[in-house]
Tab-separated table of C-alpha atoms and ligand atoms in Angstrom:
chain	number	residue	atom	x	y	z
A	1	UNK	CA	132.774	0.789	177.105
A	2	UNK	CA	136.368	0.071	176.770
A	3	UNK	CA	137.481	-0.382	180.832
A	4	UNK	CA	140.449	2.701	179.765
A	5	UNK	CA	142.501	3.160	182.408
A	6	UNK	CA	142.631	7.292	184.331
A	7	UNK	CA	145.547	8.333	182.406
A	8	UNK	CA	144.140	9.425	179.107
A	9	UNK	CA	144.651	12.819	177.426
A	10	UNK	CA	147.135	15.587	178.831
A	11	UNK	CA	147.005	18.391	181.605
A	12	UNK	CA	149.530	20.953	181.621
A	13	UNK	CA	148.410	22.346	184.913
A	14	UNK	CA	149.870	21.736	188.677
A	15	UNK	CA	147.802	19.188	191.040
A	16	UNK	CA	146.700	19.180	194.225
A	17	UNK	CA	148.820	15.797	194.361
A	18	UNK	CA	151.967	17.708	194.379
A	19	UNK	CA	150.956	20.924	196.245
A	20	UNK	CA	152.349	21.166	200.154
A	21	UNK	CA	149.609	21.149	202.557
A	22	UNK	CA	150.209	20.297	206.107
A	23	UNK	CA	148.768	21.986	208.445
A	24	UNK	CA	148.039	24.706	206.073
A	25	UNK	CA	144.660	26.402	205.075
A	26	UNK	CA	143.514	25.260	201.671
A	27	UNK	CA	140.703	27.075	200.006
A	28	UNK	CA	139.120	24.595	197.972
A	29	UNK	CA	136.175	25.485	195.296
A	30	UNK	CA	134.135	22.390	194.540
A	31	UNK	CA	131.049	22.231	192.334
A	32	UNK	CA	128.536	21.363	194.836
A	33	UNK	CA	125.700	23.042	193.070
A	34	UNK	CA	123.448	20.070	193.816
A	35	UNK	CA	119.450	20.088	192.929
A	36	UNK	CA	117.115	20.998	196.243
A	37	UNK	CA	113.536	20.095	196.447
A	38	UNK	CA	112.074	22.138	199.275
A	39	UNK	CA	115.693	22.224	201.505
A	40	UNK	CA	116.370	18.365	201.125
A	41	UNK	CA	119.164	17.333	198.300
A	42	UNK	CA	118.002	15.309	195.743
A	43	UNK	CA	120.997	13.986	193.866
A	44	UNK	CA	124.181	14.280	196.061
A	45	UNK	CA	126.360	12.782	192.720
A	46	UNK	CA	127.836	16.394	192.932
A	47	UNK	CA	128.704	16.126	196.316
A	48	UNK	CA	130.437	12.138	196.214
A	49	UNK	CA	132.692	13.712	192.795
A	50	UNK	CA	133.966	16.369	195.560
A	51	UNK	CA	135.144	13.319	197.925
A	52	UNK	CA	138.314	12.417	196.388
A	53	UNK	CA	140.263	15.660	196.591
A	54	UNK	CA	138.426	16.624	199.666
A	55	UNK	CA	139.701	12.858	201.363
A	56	UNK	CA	143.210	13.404	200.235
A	57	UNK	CA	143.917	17.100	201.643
A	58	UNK	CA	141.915	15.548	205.065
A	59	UNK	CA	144.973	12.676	205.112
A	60	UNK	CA	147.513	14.911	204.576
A	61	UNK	CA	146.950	17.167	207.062
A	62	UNK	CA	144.995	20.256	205.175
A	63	UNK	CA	142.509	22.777	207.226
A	64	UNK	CA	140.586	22.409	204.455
A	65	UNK	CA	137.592	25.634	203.251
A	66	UNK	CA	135.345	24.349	200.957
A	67	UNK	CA	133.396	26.843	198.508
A	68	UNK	CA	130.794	26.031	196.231
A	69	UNK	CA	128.034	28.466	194.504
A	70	UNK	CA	124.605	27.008	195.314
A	71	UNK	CA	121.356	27.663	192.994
A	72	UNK	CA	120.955	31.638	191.805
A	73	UNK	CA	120.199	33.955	194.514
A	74	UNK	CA	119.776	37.322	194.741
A	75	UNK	CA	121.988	38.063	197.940
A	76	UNK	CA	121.426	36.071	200.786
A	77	UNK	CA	119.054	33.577	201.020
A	78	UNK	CA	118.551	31.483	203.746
A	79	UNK	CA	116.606	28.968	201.460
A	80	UNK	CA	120.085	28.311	199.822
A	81	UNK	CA	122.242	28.199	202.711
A	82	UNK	CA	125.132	25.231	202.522
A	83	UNK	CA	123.930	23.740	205.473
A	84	UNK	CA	122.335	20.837	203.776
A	85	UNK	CA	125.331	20.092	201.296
A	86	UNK	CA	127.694	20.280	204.528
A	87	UNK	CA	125.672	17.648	206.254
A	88	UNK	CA	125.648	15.815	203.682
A	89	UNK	CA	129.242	15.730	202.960
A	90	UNK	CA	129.342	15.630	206.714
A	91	UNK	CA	127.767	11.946	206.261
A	92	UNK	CA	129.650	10.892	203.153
A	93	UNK	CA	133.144	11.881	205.027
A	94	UNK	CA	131.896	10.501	208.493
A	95	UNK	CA	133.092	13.390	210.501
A	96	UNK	CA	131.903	17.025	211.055
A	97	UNK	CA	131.421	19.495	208.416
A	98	UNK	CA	130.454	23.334	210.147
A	99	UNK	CA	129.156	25.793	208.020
A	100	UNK	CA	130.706	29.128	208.330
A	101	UNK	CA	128.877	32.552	209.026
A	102	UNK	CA	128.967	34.065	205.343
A	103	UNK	CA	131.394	34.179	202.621
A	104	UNK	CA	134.110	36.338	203.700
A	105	UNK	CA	134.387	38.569	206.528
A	106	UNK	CA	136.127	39.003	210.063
A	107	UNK	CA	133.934	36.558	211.846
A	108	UNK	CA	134.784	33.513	208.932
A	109	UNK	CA	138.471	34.799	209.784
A	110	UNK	CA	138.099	33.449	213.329
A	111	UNK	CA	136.236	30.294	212.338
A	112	UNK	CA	139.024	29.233	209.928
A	113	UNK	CA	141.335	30.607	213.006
A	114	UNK	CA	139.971	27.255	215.005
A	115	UNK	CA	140.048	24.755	212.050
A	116	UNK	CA	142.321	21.725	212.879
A	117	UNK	CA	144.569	19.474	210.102
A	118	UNK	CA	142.222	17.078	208.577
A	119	UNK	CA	139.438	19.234	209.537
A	120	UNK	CA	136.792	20.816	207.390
A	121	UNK	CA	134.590	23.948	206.934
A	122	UNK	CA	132.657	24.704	204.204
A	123	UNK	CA	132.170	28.478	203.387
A	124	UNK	CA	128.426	30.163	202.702
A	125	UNK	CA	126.621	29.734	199.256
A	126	UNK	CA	129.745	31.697	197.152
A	127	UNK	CA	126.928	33.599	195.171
A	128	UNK	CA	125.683	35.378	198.655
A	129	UNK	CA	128.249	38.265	197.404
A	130	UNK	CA	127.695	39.542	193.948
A	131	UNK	CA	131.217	39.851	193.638
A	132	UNK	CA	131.291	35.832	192.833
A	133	UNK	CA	129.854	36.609	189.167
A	134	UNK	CA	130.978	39.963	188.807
A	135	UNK	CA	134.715	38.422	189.336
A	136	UNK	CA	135.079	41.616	191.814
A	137	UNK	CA	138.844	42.012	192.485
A	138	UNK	CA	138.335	42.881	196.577
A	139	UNK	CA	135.980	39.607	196.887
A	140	UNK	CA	138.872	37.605	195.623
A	141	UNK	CA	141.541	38.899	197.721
A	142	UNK	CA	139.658	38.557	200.823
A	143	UNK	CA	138.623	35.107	199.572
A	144	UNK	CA	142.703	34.513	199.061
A	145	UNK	CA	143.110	36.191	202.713
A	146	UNK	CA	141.144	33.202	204.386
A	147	UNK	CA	143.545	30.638	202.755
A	148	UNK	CA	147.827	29.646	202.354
A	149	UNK	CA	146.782	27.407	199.100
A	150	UNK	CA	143.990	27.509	196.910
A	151	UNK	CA	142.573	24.174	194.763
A	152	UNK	CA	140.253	24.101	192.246
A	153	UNK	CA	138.010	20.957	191.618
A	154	UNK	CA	134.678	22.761	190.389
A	155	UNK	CA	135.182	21.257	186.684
A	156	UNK	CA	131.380	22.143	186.241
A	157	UNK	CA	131.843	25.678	186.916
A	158	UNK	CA	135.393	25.793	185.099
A	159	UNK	CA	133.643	27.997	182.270
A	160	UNK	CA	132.940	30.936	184.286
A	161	UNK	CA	135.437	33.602	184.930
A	162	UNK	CA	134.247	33.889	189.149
A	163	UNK	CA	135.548	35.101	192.180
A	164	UNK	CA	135.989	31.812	193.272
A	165	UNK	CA	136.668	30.126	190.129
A	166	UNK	CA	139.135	32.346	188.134
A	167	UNK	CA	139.817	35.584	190.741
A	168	UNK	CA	141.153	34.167	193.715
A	169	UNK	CA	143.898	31.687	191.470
A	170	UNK	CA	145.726	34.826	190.696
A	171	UNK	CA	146.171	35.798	194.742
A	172	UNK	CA	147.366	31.989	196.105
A	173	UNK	CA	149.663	29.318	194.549
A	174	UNK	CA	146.867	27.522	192.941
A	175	UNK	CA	146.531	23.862	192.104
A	176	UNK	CA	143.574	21.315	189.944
A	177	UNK	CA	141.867	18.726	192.230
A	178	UNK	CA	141.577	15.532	191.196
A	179	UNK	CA	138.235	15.660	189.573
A	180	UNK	CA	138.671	19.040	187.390
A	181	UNK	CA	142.484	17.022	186.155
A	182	UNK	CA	140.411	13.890	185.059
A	183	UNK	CA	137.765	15.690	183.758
A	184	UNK	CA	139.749	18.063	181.169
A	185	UNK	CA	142.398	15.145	180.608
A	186	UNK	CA	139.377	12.703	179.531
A	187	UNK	CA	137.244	15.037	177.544
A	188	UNK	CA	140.802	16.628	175.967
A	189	UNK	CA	141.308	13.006	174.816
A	190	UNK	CA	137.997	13.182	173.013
A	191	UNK	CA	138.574	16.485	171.093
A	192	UNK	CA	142.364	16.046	170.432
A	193	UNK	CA	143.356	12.264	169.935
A	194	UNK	CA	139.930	10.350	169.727
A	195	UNK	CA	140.267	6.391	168.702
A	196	UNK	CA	138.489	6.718	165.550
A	197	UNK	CA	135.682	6.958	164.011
A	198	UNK	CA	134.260	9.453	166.653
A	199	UNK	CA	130.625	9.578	166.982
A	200	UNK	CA	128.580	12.296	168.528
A	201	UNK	CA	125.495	12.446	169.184
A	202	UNK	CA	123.426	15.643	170.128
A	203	UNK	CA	120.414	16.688	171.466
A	204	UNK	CA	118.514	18.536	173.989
A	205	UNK	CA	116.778	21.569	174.271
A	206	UNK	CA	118.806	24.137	174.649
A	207	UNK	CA	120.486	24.607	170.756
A	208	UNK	CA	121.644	28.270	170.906
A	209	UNK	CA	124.000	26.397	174.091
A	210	UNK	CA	125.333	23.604	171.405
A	211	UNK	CA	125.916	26.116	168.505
A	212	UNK	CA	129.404	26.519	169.312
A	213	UNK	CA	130.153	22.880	169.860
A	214	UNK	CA	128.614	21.705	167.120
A	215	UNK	CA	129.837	23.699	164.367
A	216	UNK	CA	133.380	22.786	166.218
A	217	UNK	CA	132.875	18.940	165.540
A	218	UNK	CA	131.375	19.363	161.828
A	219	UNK	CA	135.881	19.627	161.226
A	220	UNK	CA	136.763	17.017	164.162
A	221	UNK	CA	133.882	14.123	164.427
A	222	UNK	CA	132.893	11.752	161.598
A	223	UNK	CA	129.794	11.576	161.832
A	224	UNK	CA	127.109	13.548	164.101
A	225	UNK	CA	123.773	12.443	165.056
A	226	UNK	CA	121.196	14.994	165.897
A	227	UNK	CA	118.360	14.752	167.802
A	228	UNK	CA	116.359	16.412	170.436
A	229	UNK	CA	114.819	19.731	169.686
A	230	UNK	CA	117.824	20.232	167.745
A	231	UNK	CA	116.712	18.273	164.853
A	232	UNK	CA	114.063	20.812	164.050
A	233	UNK	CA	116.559	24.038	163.612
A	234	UNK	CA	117.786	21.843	160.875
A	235	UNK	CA	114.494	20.728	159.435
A	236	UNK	CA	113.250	24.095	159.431
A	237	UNK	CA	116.753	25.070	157.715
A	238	UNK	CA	115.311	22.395	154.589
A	239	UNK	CA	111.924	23.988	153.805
A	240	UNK	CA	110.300	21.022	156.063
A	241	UNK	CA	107.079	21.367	158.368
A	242	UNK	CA	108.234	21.529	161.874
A	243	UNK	CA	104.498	22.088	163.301
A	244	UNK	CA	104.564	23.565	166.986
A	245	UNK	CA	108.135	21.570	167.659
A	246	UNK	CA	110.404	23.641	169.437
A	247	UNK	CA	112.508	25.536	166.806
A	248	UNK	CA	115.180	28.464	167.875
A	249	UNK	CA	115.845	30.866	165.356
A	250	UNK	CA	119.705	30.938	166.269
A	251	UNK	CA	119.575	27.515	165.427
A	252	UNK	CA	118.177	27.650	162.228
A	253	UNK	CA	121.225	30.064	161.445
A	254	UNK	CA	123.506	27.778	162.418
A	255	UNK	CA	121.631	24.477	161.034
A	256	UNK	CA	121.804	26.371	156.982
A	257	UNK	CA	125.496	27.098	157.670
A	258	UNK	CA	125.905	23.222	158.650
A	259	UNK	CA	124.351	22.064	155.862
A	260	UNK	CA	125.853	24.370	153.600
A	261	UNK	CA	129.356	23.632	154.408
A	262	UNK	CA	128.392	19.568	154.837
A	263	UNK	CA	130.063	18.747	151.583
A	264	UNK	CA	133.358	19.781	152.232
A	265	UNK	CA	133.216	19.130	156.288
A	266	UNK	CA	134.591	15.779	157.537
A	267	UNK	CA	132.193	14.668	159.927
A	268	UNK	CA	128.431	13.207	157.966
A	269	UNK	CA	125.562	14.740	159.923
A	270	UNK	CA	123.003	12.686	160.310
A	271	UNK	CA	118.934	13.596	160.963
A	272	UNK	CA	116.302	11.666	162.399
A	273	UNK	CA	114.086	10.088	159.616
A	274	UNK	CA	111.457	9.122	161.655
A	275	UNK	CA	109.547	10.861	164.991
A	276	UNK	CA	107.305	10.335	167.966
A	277	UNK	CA	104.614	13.452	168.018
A	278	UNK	CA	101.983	14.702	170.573
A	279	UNK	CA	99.999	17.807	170.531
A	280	UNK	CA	100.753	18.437	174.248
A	281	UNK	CA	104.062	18.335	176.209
A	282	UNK	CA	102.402	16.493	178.590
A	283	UNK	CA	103.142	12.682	179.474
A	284	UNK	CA	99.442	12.311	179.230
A	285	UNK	CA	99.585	13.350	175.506
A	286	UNK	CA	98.505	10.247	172.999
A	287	UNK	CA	102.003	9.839	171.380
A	288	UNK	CA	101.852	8.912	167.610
A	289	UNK	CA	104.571	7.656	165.458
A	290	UNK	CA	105.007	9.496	162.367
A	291	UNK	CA	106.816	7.537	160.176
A	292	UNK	CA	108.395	11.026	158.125
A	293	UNK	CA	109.755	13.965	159.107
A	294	UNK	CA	107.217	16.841	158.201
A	295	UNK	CA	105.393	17.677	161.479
A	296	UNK	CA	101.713	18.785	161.113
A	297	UNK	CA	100.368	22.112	162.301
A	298	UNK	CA	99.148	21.836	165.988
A	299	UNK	CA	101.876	19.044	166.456
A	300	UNK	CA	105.173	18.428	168.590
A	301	UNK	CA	108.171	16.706	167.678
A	302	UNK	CA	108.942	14.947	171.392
A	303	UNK	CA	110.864	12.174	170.415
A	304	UNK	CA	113.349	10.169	167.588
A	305	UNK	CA	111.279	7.607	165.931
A	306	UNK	CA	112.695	3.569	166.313
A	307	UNK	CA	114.117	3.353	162.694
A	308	UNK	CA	116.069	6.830	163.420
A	309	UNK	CA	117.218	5.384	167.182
A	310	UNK	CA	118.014	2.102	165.126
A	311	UNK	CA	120.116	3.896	163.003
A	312	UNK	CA	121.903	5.819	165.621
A	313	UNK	CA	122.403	2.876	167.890
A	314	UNK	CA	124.259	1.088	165.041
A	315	UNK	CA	126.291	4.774	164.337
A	316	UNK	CA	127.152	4.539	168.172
A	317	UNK	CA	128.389	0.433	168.083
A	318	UNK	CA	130.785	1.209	165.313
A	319	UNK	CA	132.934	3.949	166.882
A	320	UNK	CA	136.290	4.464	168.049
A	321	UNK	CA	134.726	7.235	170.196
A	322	UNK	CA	131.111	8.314	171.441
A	323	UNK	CA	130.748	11.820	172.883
A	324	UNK	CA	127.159	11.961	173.890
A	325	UNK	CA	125.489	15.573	175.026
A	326	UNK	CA	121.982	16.106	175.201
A	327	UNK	CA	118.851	13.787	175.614
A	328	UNK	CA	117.306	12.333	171.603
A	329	UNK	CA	113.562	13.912	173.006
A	330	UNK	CA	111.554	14.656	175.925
A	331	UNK	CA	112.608	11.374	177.900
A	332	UNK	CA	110.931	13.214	181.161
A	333	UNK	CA	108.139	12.123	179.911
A	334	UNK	CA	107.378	8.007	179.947
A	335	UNK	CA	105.852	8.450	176.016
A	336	UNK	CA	108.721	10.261	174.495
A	337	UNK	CA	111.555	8.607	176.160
A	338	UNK	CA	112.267	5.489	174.077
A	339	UNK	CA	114.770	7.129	171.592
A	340	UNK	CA	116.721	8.481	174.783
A	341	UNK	CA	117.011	4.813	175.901
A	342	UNK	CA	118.116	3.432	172.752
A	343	UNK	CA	121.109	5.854	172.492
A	344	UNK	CA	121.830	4.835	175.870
A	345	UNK	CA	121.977	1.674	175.852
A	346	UNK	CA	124.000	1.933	172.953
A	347	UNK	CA	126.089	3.805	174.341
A	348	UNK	CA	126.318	1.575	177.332
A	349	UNK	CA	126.991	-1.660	174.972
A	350	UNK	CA	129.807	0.170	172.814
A	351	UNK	CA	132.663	-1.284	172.543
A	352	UNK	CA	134.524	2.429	171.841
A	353	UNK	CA	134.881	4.977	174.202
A	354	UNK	CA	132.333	6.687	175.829
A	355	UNK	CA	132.168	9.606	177.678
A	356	UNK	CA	128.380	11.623	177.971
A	357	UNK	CA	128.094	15.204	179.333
A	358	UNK	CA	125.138	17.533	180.310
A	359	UNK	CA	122.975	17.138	182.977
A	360	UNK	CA	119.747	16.373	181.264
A	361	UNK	CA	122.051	13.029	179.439
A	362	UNK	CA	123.590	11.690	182.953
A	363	UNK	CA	120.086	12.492	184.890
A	364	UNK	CA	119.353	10.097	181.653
A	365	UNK	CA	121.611	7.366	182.278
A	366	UNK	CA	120.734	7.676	186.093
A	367	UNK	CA	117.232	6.798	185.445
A	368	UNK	CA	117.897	3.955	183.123
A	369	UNK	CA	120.529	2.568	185.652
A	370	UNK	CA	123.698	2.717	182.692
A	371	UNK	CA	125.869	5.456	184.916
A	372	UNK	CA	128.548	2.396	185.399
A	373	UNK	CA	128.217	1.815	181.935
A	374	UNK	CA	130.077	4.858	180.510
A	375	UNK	CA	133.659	5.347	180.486
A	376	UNK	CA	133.766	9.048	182.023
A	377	UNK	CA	130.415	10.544	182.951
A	378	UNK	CA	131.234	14.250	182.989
A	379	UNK	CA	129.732	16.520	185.450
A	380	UNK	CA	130.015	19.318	183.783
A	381	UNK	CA	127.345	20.408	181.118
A	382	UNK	CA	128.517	23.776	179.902
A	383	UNK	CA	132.079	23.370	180.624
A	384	UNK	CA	132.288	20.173	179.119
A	385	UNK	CA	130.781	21.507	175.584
A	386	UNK	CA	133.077	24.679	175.858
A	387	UNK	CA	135.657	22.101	176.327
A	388	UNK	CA	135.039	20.445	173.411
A	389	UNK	CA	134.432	23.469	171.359
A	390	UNK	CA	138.653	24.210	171.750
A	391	UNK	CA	137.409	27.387	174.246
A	392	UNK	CA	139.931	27.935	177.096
A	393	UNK	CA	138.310	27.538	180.310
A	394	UNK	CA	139.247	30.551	182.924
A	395	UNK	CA	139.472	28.175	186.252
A	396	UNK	CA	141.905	25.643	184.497
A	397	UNK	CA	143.983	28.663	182.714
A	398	UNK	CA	144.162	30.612	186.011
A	399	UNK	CA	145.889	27.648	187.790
A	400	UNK	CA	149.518	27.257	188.035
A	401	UNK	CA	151.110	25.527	184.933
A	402	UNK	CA	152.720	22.255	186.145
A	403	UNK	CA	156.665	23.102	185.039
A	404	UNK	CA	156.254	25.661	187.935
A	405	UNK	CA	155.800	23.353	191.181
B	1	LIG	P1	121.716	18.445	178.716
B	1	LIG	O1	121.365	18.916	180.116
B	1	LIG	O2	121.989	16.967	178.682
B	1	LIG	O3	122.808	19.266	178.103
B	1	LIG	P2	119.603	20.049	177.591
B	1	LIG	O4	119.510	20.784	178.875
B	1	LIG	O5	120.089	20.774	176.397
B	1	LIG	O6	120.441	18.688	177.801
B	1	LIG	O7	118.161	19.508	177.177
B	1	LIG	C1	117.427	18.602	177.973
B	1	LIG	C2	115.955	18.790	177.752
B	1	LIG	O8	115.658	18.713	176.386
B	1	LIG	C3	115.112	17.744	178.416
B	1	LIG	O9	114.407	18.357	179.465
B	1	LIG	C4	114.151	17.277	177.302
B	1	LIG	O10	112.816	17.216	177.721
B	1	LIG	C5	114.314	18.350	176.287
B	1	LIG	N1	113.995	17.905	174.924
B	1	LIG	C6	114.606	16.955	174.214
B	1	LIG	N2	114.036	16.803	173.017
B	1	LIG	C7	113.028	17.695	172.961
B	1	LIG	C8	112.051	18.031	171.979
B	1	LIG	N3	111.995	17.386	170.814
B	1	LIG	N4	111.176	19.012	172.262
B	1	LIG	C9	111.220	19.649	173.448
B	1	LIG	N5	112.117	19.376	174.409
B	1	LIG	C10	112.998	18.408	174.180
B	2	LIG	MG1	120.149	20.549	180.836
């Protein structure tokens, strides 16, 4: 990691920093979409990203509304209710976070009514109205109704044109927190104006997700290392055995049209030359190293094999730049995890810049104990790729452009 300093890349759009809040209401959507396991919050990283923007509209006076979508239900759900996420920012903030009725509505009207300056109430689960995904036009302006200012810090759910994300910026002067600015100025810095050469590696399971992306940085990066289940769109693209590995046929489209265009692209994709295989996805499944890539029938591809995570480490200690997005193989699972840790810890150990996204890589990272070790962890998986791809994301757009304040 490099130690960079918080002021890389550029953001065009007005923050919270400069917005006048005193003693005004200040709708603010955060991203505290955190992972539940029967009620109780797993991994509050979500929730201690939210703290800066929330901690600096509490000291200057804001009645601050915080609204965050929670999980994916159908209506209202009691099992996703906010009220663990506002205890636990209740904890993190040391003072008292209420939950309010619903979403909207006369009754949340009166609660924000009593809210005091520095005081703070976080709205219901934002996806308790279907007019959060459907962008509905009358959600958003009674949203907008509750509030004199609205902020947006939810970087991770920047991609999706919501109520709460995109509608309600058009009804309220509307301003970036803190954590959406650094996010968009530090992954902009990666796409735009990277110290070169800029490395990325990807991986992962989900390839139709990392289409766009990729076939973005086969023109920007220098070289790209795949792995993950990635690795056998493109193998399957080359005539090779693939065996039972997890193949998606989008991504075997996409994987020819790499490889096609690879001599005249500028960045060199590279391919795992050796793999860890298992007839079961099952950590109980006798790995074996396959010292090729051609994957027998009745076989998985879980993993990268050492002289391909060998390779990739070295790719990864020679760059200007490391953009990291999706986990080398099934790391999950204690057998298949090694080529996850070796891009890791390279990562960690580079002397370029890092930055990782996805939630798969930081869980990753977390479990490896290397979080510290990266120069921007980004908590946004889907907006951070979209990012990257050069896509304009409609909760930045929607916000007020900074020549405006
Ligand atoms: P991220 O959240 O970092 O963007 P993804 O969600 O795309 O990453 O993918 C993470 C998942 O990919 C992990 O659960 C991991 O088990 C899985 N995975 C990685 N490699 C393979 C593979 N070779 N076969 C099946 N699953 C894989
Ligand atoms: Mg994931």
């Amino acid at each position: 990691m490099s130690g960079a300093s918080a002021t890389r890349g550029t953001f065009g759009k007005a923050s919270v920093r400069d917005a006048d809040v005193e003693g005004r209401a200040v709708l603010l959507r955060a991203d505290l979409n955190v992972p539940l396991d029967d009620g109780r919050i797993t991994d509050d990283a979500r929730i201690r990203a939210a703290l800066p923007t929330i901690e600096l509209l509490r000291d200057r006076g804001a009645r601050t509304i915080v609204v965050s979508h929670l999980g994916r239900p159908d209506g209202v759900d009691p099992a996703l209710s906010m009220a663990p996420v506002a205890a636990r920012l209740g904890e993190l903030l040391d003072a008292d976070v209420a939950v309010a009725s619903a979403v909207v509505g006369e009754d949340v009207a009166s609660e924000v009514a009593e809210l005091g300056a520095g005081e703070v109430l976080m709205l219901e689960n934002s996806r308790f109205e279907a007019g959060e995904t459907e962008n509905d036009p009358e959600l958003a302006q009674r949203l907008a109704a509750l509030a004199d200012v609205f902020v947006n810090d939810a970087f991770g759910a920047a991609h999706r044109a919501h109520a709460t994300t995109e509608g309600v910026a058009h009804h309220l002067p509307a301003y970036a927190g803190l954590l959406l600015e650094r996010e968009v100025r530090e992954l902009t810095a990666v796409r735009d104006d990277p110290e070169r050469p800029l490395c990325v590696a990807l991986g992962g399971a989900k390839v139709s997700d990392k289409i766009g992306p990729l076939s973005a940085f086969v023109d920007r990066a220098d070289r790209i290392l795949i792995g993950g289940a990635m690795c056998f769109s493109f193998f399957r693209a080359q005539g090779k055995d693939t065996g039972d590995s997890l193949v998606e046929e989008e991504g075997v489209t996409m994987a020819a049209r790499v490889l096609a265009s690879a001599e005249d692209a500028r960045a060199q994709i590279e391919l795992p030359v050796d793999l860890v295989i298992a007839e079961r996805f099952d950590a109980d499944a006798e790995p074996r190293a396959l010292d090729s890539v051609e994957v027998p029938d009745g076989w998985i591809g879980l993993d990268i094999g050492p002289r391909t995570a060998a390779a990739y480490a070295e790719a990864i200690g020679e760059a200007g730049t490391v953009f990291w997005n999706g986990p080398m193989g099934a790391f999950e699972l204690p057998p298949f995890a090694a080529g996850t840790r070796a891009v890791a810890e390279a990562v960690a150990e580079a002397p370029g810049t890092t930055v990782v996204g996805g939630g798969d890589s930081a869980a990753a990272l977390a479990e490896f104990g290397l979080v510290d070790s990266v120069d921007w962890l980004s908590t946004g998986g889907g907006a951070s790729l979209e990012l990257m791809e050069g896509r304009d994301l409609p909760g930045v757009e929607a916000l007020r452009d900074r020549e405006d304040t």
